[in-house]
C-alpha cells in the first residue's frame, strides 16, 4: 500500500512539474516529457507495471483538465500505455539502454500516430485543421528530449546502484 501511495504522489509531482513549470520554459525545454519519461523508465527498466498506469492517467488528466490542444488525449495516451506495456513485457529487454529507449519510442510513436489520426478526422467533423509540419516538429522534438531524459535516468540509475551497493 505504501508503494501505491508513493507512486501516486510521485506521478502527481511529475505531472504538476511538467504541466506548470516545464511548459513555462523557452521552446525546446517546454516540450520535455517528464511524466512519460519517468513512466517508461519505471515500466521498462524497473519492471513496475504502474508505469503504464502513469501513462494512461497522464492522458486522462490532460482530458479531464482541458490541458491538451489535441482532441481525446486519453485515447492516444492509452494507446501509448498499451504499446509500451506490450513492448516492455514481450519485445525489448530491460537490461540495455536501447531496450528502454525502444520501448519508449514505440509507445510515443503510437501516441503521435493516433493523435495525428484523431486530429485529422476531427478536422473533417468541423474542428480546426492541424498542420502536419507543426505536429511533426512538436513530436520530433519531444522524442529527442524524451530520449535524452531516458539516457539521463538510465545512467543515473546505474550510478545510484553502484553508490548504494558500495
GROMACS .gro file of C-alpha atoms in nm:
model
  166
    1UNK     CA    1   0.000   0.000   0.000
    2UNK     CA    2   0.287   0.235   0.074
    3UNK     CA    3   0.431   0.174  -0.272
    4UNK     CA    4   0.098   0.263  -0.432
    5UNK     CA    5   0.074   0.591  -0.240
    6UNK     CA    6   0.435   0.684  -0.310
    7UNK     CA    7   0.380   0.604  -0.679
    8UNK     CA    8   0.070   0.825  -0.684
    9UNK     CA    9   0.249   1.113  -0.513
   10UNK     CA   10   0.549   1.086  -0.747
   11UNK     CA   11   0.318   1.079  -1.051
   12UNK     CA   12   0.130   1.388  -0.932
   13UNK     CA   13   0.453   1.577  -0.862
   14UNK     CA   14   0.589   1.496  -1.208
   15UNK     CA   15   0.256   1.583  -1.373
   16UNK     CA   16   0.241   1.917  -1.195
   17UNK     CA   17   0.605   1.994  -1.275
   18UNK     CA   18   0.553   1.915  -1.641
   19UNK     CA   19   0.224   2.095  -1.689
   20UNK     CA   20   0.307   2.404  -1.486
   21UNK     CA   21   0.680   2.466  -1.458
   22UNK     CA   22   0.828   2.294  -1.763
   23UNK     CA   23   0.577   2.444  -2.006
   24UNK     CA   24   0.678   2.794  -1.897
   25UNK     CA   25   1.037   2.738  -2.014
   26UNK     CA   26   1.164   2.850  -2.358
   27UNK     CA   27   1.092   2.644  -2.670
   28UNK     CA   28   1.285   2.322  -2.662
   29UNK     CA   29   1.274   2.282  -2.285
   30UNK     CA   30   0.898   2.340  -2.269
   31UNK     CA   31   0.846   2.012  -2.451
   32UNK     CA   32   1.032   1.787  -2.205
   33UNK     CA   33   0.803   1.489  -2.132
   34UNK     CA   34   0.891   1.437  -1.765
   35UNK     CA   35   0.597   1.218  -1.675
   36UNK     CA   36   0.621   0.994  -1.981
   37UNK     CA   37   0.998   0.953  -1.939
   38UNK     CA   38   0.965   0.852  -1.575
   39UNK     CA   39   0.673   0.623  -1.656
   40UNK     CA   40   0.864   0.438  -1.928
   41UNK     CA   41   1.168   0.416  -1.703
   42UNK     CA   42   0.957   0.260  -1.426
   43UNK     CA   43   0.780   0.028  -1.669
   44UNK     CA   44   1.075  -0.095  -1.871
   45UNK     CA   45   1.391  -0.060  -1.666
   46UNK     CA   46   1.242  -0.119  -1.321
   47UNK     CA   47   0.975  -0.369  -1.430
   48UNK     CA   48   0.698  -0.186  -1.245
   49UNK     CA   49   0.366  -0.200  -1.430
   50UNK     CA   50   0.246   0.119  -1.264
   51UNK     CA   51   0.444   0.298  -1.537
   52UNK     CA   52   0.171   0.204  -1.785
   53UNK     CA   53  -0.091   0.329  -1.539
   54UNK     CA   54   0.100   0.659  -1.519
   55UNK     CA   55   0.083   0.699  -1.898
   56UNK     CA   56  -0.291   0.629  -1.901
   57UNK     CA   57  -0.353   0.859  -1.603
   58UNK     CA   58  -0.150   1.130  -1.777
   59UNK     CA   59  -0.385   1.116  -2.075
   60UNK     CA   60  -0.694   1.109  -1.854
   61UNK     CA   61  -0.577   1.413  -1.656
   62UNK     CA   62  -0.498   1.601  -1.977
   63UNK     CA   63  -0.852   1.531  -2.095
   64UNK     CA   64  -1.034   1.599  -1.767
   65UNK     CA   65  -0.841   1.920  -1.705
   66UNK     CA   66  -0.852   2.059  -2.059
   67UNK     CA   67  -0.475   2.097  -2.090
   68UNK     CA   68  -0.424   1.935  -2.429
   69UNK     CA   69  -0.466   2.106  -2.763
   70UNK     CA   70  -0.541   1.775  -2.930
   71UNK     CA   71  -0.880   1.606  -2.910
   72UNK     CA   72  -0.913   1.291  -2.696
   73UNK     CA   73  -0.569   1.276  -2.535
   74UNK     CA   74  -0.683   0.988  -2.313
   75UNK     CA   75  -0.726   0.772  -2.623
   76UNK     CA   76  -0.381   0.843  -2.767
   77UNK     CA   77  -0.202   0.815  -2.430
   78UNK     CA   78  -0.396   0.495  -2.360
   79UNK     CA   79  -0.261   0.351  -2.684
   80UNK     CA   80   0.087   0.461  -2.579
   81UNK     CA   81   0.042   0.283  -2.246
   82UNK     CA   82  -0.073  -0.037  -2.414
   83UNK     CA   83   0.207  -0.039  -2.673
   84UNK     CA   84   0.466   0.040  -2.405
   85UNK     CA   85   0.338  -0.235  -2.178
   86UNK     CA   86   0.343  -0.496  -2.455
   87UNK     CA   87   0.686  -0.379  -2.572
   88UNK     CA   88   0.829  -0.391  -2.222
   89UNK     CA   89   0.689  -0.734  -2.143
   90UNK     CA   90   0.735  -0.918  -2.472
   91UNK     CA   91   0.963  -0.738  -2.717
   92UNK     CA   92   1.250  -0.538  -2.567
   93UNK     CA   93   1.497  -0.623  -2.291
   94UNK     CA   94   1.516  -0.407  -1.982
   95UNK     CA   95   1.888  -0.459  -1.933
   96UNK     CA   96   2.011  -0.225  -2.202
   97UNK     CA   97   1.959   0.139  -2.276
   98UNK     CA   98   1.848   0.050  -2.627
   99UNK     CA   99   1.562  -0.165  -2.494
  100UNK     CA  100   1.444   0.111  -2.262
  101UNK     CA  101   1.458   0.377  -2.535
  102UNK     CA  102   1.297   0.149  -2.795
  103UNK     CA  103   1.005   0.076  -2.562
  104UNK     CA  104   0.952   0.447  -2.506
  105UNK     CA  105   0.983   0.541  -2.872
  106UNK     CA  106   0.735   0.267  -2.969
  107UNK     CA  107   0.486   0.394  -2.712
  108UNK     CA  108   0.533   0.757  -2.807
  109UNK     CA  109   0.505   0.674  -3.178
  110UNK     CA  110   0.170   0.505  -3.109
  111UNK     CA  111   0.058   0.819  -2.926
  112UNK     CA  112   0.178   1.051  -3.205
  113UNK     CA  113   0.018   0.849  -3.485
  114UNK     CA  114  -0.315   0.818  -3.303
  115UNK     CA  115  -0.312   1.186  -3.207
  116UNK     CA  116  -0.250   1.286  -3.570
  117UNK     CA  117  -0.523   1.050  -3.689
  118UNK     CA  118  -0.779   1.177  -3.438
  119UNK     CA  119  -0.686   1.537  -3.522
  120UNK     CA  120  -0.718   1.467  -3.894
  121UNK     CA  121  -1.058   1.301  -3.853
  122UNK     CA  122  -1.184   1.577  -3.623
  123UNK     CA  123  -1.085   1.840  -3.881
  124UNK     CA  124  -1.343   1.684  -4.114
  125UNK     CA  125  -1.608   1.699  -3.843
  126UNK     CA  126  -1.584   2.075  -3.803
  127UNK     CA  127  -1.275   2.101  -3.586
  128UNK     CA  128  -0.976   2.314  -3.673
  129UNK     CA  129  -0.732   2.172  -3.925
  130UNK     CA  130  -0.396   2.058  -3.796
  131UNK     CA  131  -0.064   2.145  -3.952
  132UNK     CA  132   0.129   1.826  -4.014
  133UNK     CA  133   0.456   2.022  -4.022
  134UNK     CA  134   0.397   2.174  -3.680
  135UNK     CA  135   0.275   1.843  -3.540
  136UNK     CA  136   0.578   1.654  -3.671
  137UNK     CA  137   0.815   1.922  -3.535
  138UNK     CA  138   0.640   1.902  -3.197
  139UNK     CA  139   0.655   1.523  -3.175
  140UNK     CA  140   1.008   1.504  -3.318
  141UNK     CA  141   1.135   1.748  -3.056
  142UNK     CA  142   0.956   1.559  -2.779
  143UNK     CA  143   1.104   1.225  -2.892
  144UNK     CA  144   1.456   1.372  -2.890
  145UNK     CA  145   1.405   1.525  -2.545
  146UNK     CA  146   1.240   1.207  -2.423
  147UNK     CA  147   1.539   1.001  -2.538
  148UNK     CA  148   1.777   1.239  -2.362
  149UNK     CA  149   1.571   1.211  -2.042
  150UNK     CA  150   1.578   0.830  -2.059
  151UNK     CA  151   1.955   0.826  -2.112
  152UNK     CA  152   1.999   1.051  -1.808
  153UNK     CA  153   1.766   0.836  -1.596
  154UNK     CA  154   1.933   0.514  -1.712
  155UNK     CA  155   2.285   0.627  -1.625
  156UNK     CA  156   2.181   0.795  -1.302
  157UNK     CA  157   2.014   0.470  -1.200
  158UNK     CA  158   2.330   0.271  -1.271
  159UNK     CA  159   2.541   0.522  -1.080
  160UNK     CA  160   2.297   0.519  -0.790
  161UNK     CA  161   2.303   0.136  -0.780
  162UNK     CA  162   2.683   0.134  -0.766
  163UNK     CA  163   2.685   0.401  -0.498
  164UNK     CA  164   2.428   0.221  -0.281
  165UNK     CA  165   2.597  -0.119  -0.317
  166UNK     CA  166   2.939   0.007  -0.200
   0.00000   0.00000   0.00000
